[in-house]
Coordinates of C-alpha atoms in Angstrom, one line a residue:
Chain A
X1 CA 24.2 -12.6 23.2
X2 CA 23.6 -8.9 22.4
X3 CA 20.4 -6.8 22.5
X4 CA 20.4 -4.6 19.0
X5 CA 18.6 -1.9 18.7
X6 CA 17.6 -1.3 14.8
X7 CA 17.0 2.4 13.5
X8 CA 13.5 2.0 12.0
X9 CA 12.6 5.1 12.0
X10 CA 10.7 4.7 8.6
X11 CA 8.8 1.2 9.8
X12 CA 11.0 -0.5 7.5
X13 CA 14.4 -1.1 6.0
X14 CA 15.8 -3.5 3.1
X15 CA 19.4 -3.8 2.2
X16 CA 22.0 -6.2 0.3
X17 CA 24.7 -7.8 3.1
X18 CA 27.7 -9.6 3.2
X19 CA 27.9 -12.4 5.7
X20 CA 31.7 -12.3 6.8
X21 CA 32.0 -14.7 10.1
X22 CA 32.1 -18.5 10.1
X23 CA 31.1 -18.1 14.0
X24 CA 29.3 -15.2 15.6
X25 CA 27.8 -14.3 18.9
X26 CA 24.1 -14.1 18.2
X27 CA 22.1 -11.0 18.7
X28 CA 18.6 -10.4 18.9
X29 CA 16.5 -7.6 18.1
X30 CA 12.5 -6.3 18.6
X31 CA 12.2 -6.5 14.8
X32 CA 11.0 -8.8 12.5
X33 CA 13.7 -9.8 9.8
X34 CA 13.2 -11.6 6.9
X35 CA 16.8 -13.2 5.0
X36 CA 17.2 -13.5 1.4
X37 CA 20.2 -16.0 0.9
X38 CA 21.8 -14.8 -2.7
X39 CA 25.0 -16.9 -2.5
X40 CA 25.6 -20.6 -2.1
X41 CA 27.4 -20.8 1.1
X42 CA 25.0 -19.1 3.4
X43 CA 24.9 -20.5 7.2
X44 CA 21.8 -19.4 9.5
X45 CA 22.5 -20.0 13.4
X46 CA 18.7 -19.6 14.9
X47 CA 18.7 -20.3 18.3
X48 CA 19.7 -24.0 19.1
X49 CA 19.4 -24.5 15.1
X50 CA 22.0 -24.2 12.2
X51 CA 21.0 -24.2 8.6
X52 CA 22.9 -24.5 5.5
X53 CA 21.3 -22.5 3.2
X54 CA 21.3 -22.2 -0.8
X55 CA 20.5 -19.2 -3.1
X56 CA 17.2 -18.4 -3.1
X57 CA 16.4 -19.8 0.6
X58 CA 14.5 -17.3 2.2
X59 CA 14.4 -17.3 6.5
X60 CA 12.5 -15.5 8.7
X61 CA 13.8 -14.4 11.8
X62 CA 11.1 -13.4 14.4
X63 CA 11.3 -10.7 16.9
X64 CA 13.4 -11.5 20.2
X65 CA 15.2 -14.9 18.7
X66 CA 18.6 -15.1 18.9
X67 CA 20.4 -15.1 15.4
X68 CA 23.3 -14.6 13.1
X69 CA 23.8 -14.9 9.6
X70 CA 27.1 -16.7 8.5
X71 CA 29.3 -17.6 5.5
X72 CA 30.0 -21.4 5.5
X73 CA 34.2 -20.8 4.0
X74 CA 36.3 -18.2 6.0
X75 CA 38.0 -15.6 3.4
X76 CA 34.5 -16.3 1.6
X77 CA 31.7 -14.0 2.1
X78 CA 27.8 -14.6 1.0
X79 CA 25.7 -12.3 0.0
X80 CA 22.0 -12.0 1.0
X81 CA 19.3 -9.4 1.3
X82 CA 18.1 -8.5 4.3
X83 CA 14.3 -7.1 5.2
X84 CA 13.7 -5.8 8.5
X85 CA 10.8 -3.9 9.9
X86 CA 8.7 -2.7 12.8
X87 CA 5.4 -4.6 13.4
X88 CA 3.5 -1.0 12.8
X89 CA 4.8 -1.0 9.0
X90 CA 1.6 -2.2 8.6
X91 CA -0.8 -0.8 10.7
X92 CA -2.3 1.4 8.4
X93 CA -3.7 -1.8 6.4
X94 CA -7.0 -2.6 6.8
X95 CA -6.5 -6.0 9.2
X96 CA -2.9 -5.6 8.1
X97 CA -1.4 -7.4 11.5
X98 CA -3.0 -10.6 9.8
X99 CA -0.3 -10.5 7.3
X100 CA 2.4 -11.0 10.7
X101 CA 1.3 -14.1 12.2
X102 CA 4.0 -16.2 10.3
X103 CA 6.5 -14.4 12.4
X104 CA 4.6 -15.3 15.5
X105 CA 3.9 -19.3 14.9
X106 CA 7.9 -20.5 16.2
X107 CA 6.0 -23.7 15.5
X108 CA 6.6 -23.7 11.8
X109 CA 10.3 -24.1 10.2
X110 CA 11.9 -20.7 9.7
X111 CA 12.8 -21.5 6.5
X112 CA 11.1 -21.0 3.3
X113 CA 12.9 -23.0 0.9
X114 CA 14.0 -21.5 -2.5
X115 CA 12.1 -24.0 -5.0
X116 CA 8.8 -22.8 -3.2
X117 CA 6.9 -20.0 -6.0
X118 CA 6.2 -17.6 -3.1
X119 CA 9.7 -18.0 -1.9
X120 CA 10.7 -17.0 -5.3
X121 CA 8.3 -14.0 -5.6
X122 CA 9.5 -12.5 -2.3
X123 CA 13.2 -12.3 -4.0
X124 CA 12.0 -10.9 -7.2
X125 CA 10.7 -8.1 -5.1
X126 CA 13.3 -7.5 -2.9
X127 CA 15.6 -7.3 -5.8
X128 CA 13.4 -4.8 -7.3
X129 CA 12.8 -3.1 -4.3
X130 CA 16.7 -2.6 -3.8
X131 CA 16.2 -1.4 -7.9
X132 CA 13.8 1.3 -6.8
X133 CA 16.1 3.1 -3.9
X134 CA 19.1 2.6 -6.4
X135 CA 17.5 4.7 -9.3
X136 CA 15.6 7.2 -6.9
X137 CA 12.9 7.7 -9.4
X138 CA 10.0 9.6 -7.9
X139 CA 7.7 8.0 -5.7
X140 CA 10.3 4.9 -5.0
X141 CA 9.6 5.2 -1.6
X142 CA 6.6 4.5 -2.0
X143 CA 6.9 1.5 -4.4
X144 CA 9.4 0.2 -1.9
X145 CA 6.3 0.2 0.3
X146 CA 3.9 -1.6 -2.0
X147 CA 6.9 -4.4 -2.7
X148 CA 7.2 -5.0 1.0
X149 CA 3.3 -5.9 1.7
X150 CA 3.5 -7.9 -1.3
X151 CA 6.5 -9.9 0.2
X152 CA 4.9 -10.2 3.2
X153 CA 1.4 -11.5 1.8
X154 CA 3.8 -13.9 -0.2
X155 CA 5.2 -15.4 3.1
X156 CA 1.9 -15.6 4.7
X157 CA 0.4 -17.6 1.7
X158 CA 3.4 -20.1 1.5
X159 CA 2.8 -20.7 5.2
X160 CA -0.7 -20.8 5.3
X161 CA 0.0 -23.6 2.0
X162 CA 2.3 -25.0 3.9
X163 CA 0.4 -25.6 6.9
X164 CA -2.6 -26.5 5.4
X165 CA -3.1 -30.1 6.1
X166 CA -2.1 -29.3 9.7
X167 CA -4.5 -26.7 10.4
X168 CA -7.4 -29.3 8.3
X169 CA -6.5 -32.2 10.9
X170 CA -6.2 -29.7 13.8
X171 CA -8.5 -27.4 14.2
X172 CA -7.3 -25.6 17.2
X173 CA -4.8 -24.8 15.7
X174 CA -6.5 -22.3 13.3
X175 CA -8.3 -20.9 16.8
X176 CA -4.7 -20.3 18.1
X177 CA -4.2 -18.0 15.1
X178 CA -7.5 -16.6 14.8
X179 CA -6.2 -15.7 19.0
X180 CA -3.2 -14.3 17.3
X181 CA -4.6 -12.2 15.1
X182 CA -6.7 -11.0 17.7
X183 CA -3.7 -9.8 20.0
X184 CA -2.3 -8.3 17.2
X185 CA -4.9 -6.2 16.4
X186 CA -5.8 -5.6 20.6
X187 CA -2.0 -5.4 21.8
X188 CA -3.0 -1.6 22.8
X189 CA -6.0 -2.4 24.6
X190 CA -7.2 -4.0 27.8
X191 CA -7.3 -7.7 26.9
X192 CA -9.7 -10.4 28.3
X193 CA -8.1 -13.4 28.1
X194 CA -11.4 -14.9 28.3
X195 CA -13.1 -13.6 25.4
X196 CA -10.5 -14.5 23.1
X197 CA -10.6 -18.5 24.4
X198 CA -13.8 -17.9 23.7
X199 CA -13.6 -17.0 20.3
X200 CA -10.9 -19.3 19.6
X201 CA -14.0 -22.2 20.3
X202 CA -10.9 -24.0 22.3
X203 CA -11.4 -25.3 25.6
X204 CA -9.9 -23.0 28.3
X205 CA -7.5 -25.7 29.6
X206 CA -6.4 -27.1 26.3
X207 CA -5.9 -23.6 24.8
X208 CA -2.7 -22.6 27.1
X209 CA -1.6 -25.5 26.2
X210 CA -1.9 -25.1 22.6
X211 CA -1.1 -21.5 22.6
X212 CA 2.2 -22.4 23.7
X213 CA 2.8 -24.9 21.4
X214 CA 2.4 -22.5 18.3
X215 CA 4.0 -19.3 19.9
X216 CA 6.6 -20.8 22.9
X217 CA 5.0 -18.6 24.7
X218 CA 1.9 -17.9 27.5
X219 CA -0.8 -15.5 25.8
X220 CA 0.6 -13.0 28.4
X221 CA 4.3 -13.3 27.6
X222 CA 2.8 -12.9 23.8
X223 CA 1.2 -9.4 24.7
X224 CA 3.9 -8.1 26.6
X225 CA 6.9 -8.6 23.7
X226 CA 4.1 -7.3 21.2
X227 CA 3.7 -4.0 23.4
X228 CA 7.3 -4.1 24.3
X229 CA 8.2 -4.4 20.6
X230 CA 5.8 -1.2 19.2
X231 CA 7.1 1.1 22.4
X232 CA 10.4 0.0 20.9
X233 CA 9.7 1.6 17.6
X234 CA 7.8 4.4 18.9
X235 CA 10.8 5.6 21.3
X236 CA 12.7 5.3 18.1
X237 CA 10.6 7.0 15.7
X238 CA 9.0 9.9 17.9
X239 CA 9.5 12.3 20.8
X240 CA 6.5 10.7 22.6
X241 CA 7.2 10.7 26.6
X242 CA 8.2 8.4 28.4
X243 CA 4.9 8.2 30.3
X244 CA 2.9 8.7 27.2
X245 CA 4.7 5.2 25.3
X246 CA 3.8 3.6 28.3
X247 CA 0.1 4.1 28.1
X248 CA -0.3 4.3 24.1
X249 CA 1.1 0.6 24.5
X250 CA -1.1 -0.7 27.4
X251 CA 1.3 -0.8 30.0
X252 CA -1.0 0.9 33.0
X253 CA 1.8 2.7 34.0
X254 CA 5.6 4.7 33.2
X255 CA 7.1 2.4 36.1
X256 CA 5.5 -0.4 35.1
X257 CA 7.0 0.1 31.5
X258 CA 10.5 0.9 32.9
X259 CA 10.5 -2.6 35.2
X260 CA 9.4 -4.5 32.2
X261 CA 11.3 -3.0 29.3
X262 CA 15.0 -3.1 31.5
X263 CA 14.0 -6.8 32.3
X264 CA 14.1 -7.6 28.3
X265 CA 16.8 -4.7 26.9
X266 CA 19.1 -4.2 30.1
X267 CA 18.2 -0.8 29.6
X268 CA 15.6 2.0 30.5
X269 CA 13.5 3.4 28.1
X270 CA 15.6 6.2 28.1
X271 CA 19.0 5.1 27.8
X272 CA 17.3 3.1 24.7
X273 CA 16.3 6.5 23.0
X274 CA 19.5 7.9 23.2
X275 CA 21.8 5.7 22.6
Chain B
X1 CA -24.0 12.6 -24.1
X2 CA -24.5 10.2 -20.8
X3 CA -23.5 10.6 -17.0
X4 CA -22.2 7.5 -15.5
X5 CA -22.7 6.2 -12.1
X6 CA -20.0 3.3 -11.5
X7 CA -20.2 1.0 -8.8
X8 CA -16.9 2.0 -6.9
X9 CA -17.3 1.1 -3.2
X10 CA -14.1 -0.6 -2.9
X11 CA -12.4 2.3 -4.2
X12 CA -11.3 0.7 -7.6
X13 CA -12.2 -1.6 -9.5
X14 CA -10.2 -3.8 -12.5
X15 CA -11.7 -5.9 -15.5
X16 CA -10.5 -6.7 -18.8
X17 CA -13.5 -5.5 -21.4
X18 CA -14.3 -5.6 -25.0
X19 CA -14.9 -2.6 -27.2
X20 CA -17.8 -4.0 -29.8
X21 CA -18.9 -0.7 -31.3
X22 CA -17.1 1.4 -34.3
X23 CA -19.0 4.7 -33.2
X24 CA -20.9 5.4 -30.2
X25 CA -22.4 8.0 -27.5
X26 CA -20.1 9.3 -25.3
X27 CA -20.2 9.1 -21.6
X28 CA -18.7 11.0 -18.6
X29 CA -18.2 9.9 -15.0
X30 CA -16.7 11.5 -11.9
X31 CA -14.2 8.3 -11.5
X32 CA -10.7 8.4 -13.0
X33 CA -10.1 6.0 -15.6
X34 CA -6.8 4.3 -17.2
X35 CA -7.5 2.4 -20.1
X36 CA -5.0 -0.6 -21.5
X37 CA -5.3 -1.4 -25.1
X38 CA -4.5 -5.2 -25.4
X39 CA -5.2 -5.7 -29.1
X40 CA -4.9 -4.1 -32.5
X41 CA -7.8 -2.2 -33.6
X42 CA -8.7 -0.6 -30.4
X43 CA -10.2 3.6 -31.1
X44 CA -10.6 6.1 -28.2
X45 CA -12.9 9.1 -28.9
X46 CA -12.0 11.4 -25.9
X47 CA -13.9 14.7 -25.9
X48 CA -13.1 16.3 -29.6
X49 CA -10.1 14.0 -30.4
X50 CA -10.3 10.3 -31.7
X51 CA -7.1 8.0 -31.0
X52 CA -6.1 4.8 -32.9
X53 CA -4.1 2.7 -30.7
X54 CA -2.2 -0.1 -30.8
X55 CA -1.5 -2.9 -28.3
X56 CA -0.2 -1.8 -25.0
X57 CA -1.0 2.2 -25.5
X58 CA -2.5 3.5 -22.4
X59 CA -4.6 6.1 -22.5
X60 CA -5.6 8.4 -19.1
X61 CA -9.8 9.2 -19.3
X62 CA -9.8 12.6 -17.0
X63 CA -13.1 12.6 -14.7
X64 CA -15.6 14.2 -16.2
X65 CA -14.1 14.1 -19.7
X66 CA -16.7 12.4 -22.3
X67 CA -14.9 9.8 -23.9
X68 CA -15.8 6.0 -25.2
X69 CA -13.6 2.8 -26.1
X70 CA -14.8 1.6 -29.5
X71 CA -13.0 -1.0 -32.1
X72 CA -12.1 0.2 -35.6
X73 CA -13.7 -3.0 -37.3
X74 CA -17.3 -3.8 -37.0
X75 CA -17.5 -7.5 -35.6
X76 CA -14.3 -7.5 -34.5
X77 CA -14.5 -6.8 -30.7
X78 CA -11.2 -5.3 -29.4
X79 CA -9.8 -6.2 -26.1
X80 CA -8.6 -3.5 -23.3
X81 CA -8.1 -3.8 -19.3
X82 CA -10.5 -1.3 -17.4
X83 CA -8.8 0.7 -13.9
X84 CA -11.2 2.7 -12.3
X85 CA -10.7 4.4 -9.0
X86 CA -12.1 7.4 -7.0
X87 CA -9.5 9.9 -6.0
X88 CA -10.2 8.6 -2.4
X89 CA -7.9 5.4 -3.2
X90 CA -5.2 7.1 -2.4
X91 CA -6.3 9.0 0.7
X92 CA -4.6 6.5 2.8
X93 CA -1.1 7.3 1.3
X94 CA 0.8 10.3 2.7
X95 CA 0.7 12.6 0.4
X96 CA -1.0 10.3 -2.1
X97 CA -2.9 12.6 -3.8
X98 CA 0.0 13.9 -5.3
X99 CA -0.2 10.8 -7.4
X100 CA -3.2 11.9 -9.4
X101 CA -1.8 15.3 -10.4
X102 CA -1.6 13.7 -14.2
X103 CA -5.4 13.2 -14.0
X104 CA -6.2 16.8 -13.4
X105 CA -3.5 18.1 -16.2
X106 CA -5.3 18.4 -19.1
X107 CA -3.0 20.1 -21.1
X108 CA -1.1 16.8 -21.5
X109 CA -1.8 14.4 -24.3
X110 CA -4.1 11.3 -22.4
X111 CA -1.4 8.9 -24.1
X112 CA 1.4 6.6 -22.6
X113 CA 2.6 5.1 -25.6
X114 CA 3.5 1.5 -25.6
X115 CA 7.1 1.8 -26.2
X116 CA 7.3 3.5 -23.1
X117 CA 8.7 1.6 -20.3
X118 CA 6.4 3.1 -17.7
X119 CA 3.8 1.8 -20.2
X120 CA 4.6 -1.7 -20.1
X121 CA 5.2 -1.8 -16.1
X122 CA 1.7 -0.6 -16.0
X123 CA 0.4 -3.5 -18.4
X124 CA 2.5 -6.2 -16.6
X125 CA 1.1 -5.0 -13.3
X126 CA -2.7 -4.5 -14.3
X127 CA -2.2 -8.0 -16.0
X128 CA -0.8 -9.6 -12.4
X129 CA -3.6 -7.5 -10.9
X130 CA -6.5 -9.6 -13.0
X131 CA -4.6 -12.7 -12.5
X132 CA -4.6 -12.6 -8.6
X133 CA -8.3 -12.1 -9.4
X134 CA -8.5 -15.0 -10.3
X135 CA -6.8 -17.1 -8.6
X136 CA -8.2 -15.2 -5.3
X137 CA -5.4 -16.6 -3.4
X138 CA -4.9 -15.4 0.4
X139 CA -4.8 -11.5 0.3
X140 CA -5.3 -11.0 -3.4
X141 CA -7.4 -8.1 -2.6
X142 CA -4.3 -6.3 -0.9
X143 CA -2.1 -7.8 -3.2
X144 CA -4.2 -5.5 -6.5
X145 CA -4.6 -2.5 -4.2
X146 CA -0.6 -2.4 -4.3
X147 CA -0.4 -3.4 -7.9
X148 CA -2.8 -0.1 -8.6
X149 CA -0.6 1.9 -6.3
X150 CA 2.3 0.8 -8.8
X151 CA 0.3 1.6 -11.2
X152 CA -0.3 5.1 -10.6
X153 CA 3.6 5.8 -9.8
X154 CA 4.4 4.8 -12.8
X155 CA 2.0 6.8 -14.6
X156 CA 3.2 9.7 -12.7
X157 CA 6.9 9.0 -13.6
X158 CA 5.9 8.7 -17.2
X159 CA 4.4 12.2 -17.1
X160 CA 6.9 13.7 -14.9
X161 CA 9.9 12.9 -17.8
X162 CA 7.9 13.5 -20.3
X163 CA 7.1 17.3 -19.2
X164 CA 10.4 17.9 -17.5
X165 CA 11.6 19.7 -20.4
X166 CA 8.8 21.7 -20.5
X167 CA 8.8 22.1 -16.2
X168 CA 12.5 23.0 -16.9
X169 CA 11.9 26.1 -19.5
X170 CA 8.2 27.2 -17.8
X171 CA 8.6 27.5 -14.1
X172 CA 5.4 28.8 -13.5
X173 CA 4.0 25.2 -14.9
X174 CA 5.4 23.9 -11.6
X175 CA 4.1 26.6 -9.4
X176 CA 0.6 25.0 -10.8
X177 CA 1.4 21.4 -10.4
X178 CA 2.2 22.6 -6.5
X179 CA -0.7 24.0 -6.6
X180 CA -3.2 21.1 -7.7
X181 CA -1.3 18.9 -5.2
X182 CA -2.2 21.6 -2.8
X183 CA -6.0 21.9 -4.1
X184 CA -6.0 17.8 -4.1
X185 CA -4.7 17.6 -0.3
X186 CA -6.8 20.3 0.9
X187 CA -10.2 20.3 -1.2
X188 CA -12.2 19.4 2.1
X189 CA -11.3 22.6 4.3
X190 CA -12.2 26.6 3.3
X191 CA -9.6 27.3 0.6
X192 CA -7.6 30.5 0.7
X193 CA -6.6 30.5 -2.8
X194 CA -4.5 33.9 -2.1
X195 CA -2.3 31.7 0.2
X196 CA -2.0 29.2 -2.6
X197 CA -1.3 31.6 -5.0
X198 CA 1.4 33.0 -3.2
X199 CA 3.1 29.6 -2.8
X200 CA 3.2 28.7 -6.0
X201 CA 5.7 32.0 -7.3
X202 CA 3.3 33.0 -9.9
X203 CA 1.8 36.6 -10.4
X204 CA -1.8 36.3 -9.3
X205 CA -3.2 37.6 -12.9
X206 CA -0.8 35.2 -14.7
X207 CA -1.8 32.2 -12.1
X208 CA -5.0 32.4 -13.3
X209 CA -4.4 31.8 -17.1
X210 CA -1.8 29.2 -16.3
X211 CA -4.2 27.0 -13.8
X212 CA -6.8 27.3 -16.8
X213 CA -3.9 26.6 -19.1
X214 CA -3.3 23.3 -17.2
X215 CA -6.4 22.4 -15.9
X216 CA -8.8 23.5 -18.5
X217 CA -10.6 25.0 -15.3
X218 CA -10.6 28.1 -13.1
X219 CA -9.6 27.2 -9.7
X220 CA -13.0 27.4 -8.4
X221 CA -14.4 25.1 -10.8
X222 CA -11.6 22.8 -9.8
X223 CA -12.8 22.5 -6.7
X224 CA -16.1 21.6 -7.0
X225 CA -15.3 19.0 -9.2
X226 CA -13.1 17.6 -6.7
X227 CA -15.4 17.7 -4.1
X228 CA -18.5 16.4 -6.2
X229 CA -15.8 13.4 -7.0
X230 CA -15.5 12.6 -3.7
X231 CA -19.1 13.5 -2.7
X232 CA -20.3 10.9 -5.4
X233 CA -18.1 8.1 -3.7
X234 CA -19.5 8.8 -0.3
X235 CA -22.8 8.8 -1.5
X236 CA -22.0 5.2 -2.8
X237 CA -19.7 3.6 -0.2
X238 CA -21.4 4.8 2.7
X239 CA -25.0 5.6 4.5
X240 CA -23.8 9.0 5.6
X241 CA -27.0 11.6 5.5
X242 CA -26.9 14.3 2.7
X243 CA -26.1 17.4 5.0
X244 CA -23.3 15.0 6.9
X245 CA -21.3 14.7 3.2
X246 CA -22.3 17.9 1.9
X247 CA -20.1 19.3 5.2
X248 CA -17.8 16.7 5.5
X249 CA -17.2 17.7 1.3
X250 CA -16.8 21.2 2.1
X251 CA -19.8 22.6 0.7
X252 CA -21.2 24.4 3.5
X253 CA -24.9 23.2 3.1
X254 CA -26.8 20.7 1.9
X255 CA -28.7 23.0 -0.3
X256 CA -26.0 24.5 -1.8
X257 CA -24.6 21.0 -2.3
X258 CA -27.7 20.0 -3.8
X259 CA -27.5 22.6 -6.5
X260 CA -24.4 22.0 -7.9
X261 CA -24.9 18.4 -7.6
X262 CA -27.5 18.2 -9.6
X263 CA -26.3 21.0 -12.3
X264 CA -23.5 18.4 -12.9
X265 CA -25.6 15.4 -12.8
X266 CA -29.0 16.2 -13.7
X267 CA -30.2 14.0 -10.9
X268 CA -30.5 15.2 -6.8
X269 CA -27.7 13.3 -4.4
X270 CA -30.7 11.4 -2.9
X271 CA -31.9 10.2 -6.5
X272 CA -28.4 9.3 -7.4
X273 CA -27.5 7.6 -3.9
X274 CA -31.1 5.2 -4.9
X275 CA -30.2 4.6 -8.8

């Protein structure tokens, strides 16, 4: 499997792709992706899983899972629009990391199926967002923007939908997202595990439990890929030091930062800047 | 003639209205309007002029421009969609303020005719804009502040082809655009206008007659109608103390904002902040 590191400097990126391979090693990658299959003949290897998908089928692919996107005949490629962008694309939204829990949940099905409305909003915009960097018009930058919250409060509604009956029968389930949102919003900051338990009005014991259920991960595993993936972007996108990522992104400390970012890239912070 | 004080705390605001009267005071605020026509029979009275519009002609109401929606046939109530937003709306948005620019030309006619396509994007959008409304799905709040955003882009794409002849032949109308974006971005700090002046290419005697050419203002008065704009929507939207806005606006004092304040609205901030 490869580590890919995605040039985000912008926060953001959407494209049209081809999908050439029948097989592919799968690569993962700090950003969060979202897949518009166009073509009949799409394939989706996520993780263990392997989906056949139509047009219209819409998959999101969450930060640090292994993937691929495949054509299903050799000699046949598929077309499909791909979103990808940097967790900070919407930090300047009021309570904008709300709009990012679907990508965090690895509970819920990755796929968004094409007959869904929302799933059919989200490619209307992406087509016109591809529409708005084609023409170049002034202020498509911008538009591009607008059409990508609007795609992503699509998703969130389909899940939140979707999951509805779930999180009526369950309710700690809706205090594991309310905890989500919380360390979404707090990734920077010191954290006390205990206050957000308390929030989440989940017993202590059952909550680690549960928080691993929706995420596949330990609230601490959560924090660290959330910090890991920002520091990411922000070794990307500025000339910030070293030293100063590592503290902006509530790691304590440069070596700290260094032990747990070659741990997950196989790579220093550095050697990840320049490549 | 009336001064309006309109509830903007959010920043904006959105309704579909009905015009019931065939003549009718004018009225004036400091918040910039767009105004849709949805059915026949709508009339605009806008300062001097009086337009008859047809569906789907938009017409731009400048801040502080006396103006009233009427209907051309007594007891027949014509239908229109109200935008309303303080220039702080786009504050957020790098370079945002740009996007007003067509607001403060007043040397432009107010009309997007309906056969324009940057016309009917804006109707389809302020449409989508009341619908999520009402349906007050999941983020429908975010989901109209981007809708207004694509609003106003394609408002200033309408204005920006329709002029570029005219920016092509007149350079010096450019220089003054650069220079409104300029007075827009930077109405809250001391203003050296001889620095702006000299960006903008034009002779300093013949920047003056263009900016009132364009503007219907000297670049002074500009200004202070930019900051009482923003003043008024601080006095609103938040509990900050007279002397706090009357700095953070860049008047210098509170009695100096207090003067011009009330010359422009006949009443003091503190009478206005009760009303």
């Amino acid at each position: 499997m490869q580590y890919e590191r995605l040039p985000l400097s912008s926060g953001y990126m959407i494209q049209e792709k081809f999908a050439h391979f029948t097989d592919h090693e799968l690569h993962m990658h700090d950003a969060l992706e979202v897949s518009i299959a166009l073509d009949q003949g799409m394939k989706y290897k996520i993780g263990e899983a392997c989906y056949y998908a139509g047009p219209g089928d819409i998959f999101l692919l969450r930060p640090f899972e292994p993937h691929w996107n495949l054509t299903q005949e050799e000699g046949q490629p598929s077309r499909w629009i791909m979103l990808l962008f940097s967790p900070s694309f919407v930090s300047f939204i009021p309570r904008g990391s709300s709009l990012l829990t679907p990508f965090y949940m690895t509970n819920t099905s990755p796929l968004i199926p094409a007959d869904s409305v929302h799933a059919q909003a989200v490619q209307r915009l992406a087509i016109e967002a591809l529409e708005e960097a084609k023409q170049a018009l002034p202020g498509w930058e911008l538009q591009q923007q607008t059409l990508m919250i609007q795609m992503l409060v699509h998703m969130q509604r389909y899940y939140m939908m979707h999951n509805r009956d779930q999180l009526q029968e369950d309710s700690s389930a809706h205090g594991i997202i309310q905890a989500i949102e919380y360390l979404m919003a707090h990734w920077a900051e010191d954290i006390d595990m205990d206050i957000v338990i308390e929030q989440s009005l989940i017993k202590k014991t059952w909550f680690y439990t549960k928080f691993r259920e929706v995420t596949g991960l330990t609230p601490n595993e959560f924090i660290v890929r959330l910090r890991l993936q920002y520091a990411g972007h922000m070794l990307q996108s500025t000339a910030k030091s070293i030293t100063d990522i590592a503290l902006t992104c509530g790691f304590g400390s440069a070596s700290y930062f260094n032990k747990v970012f070659k741990e997950f890239h196989h790579l220093t912070p550095r050697d990840y800047r320049k490549r």
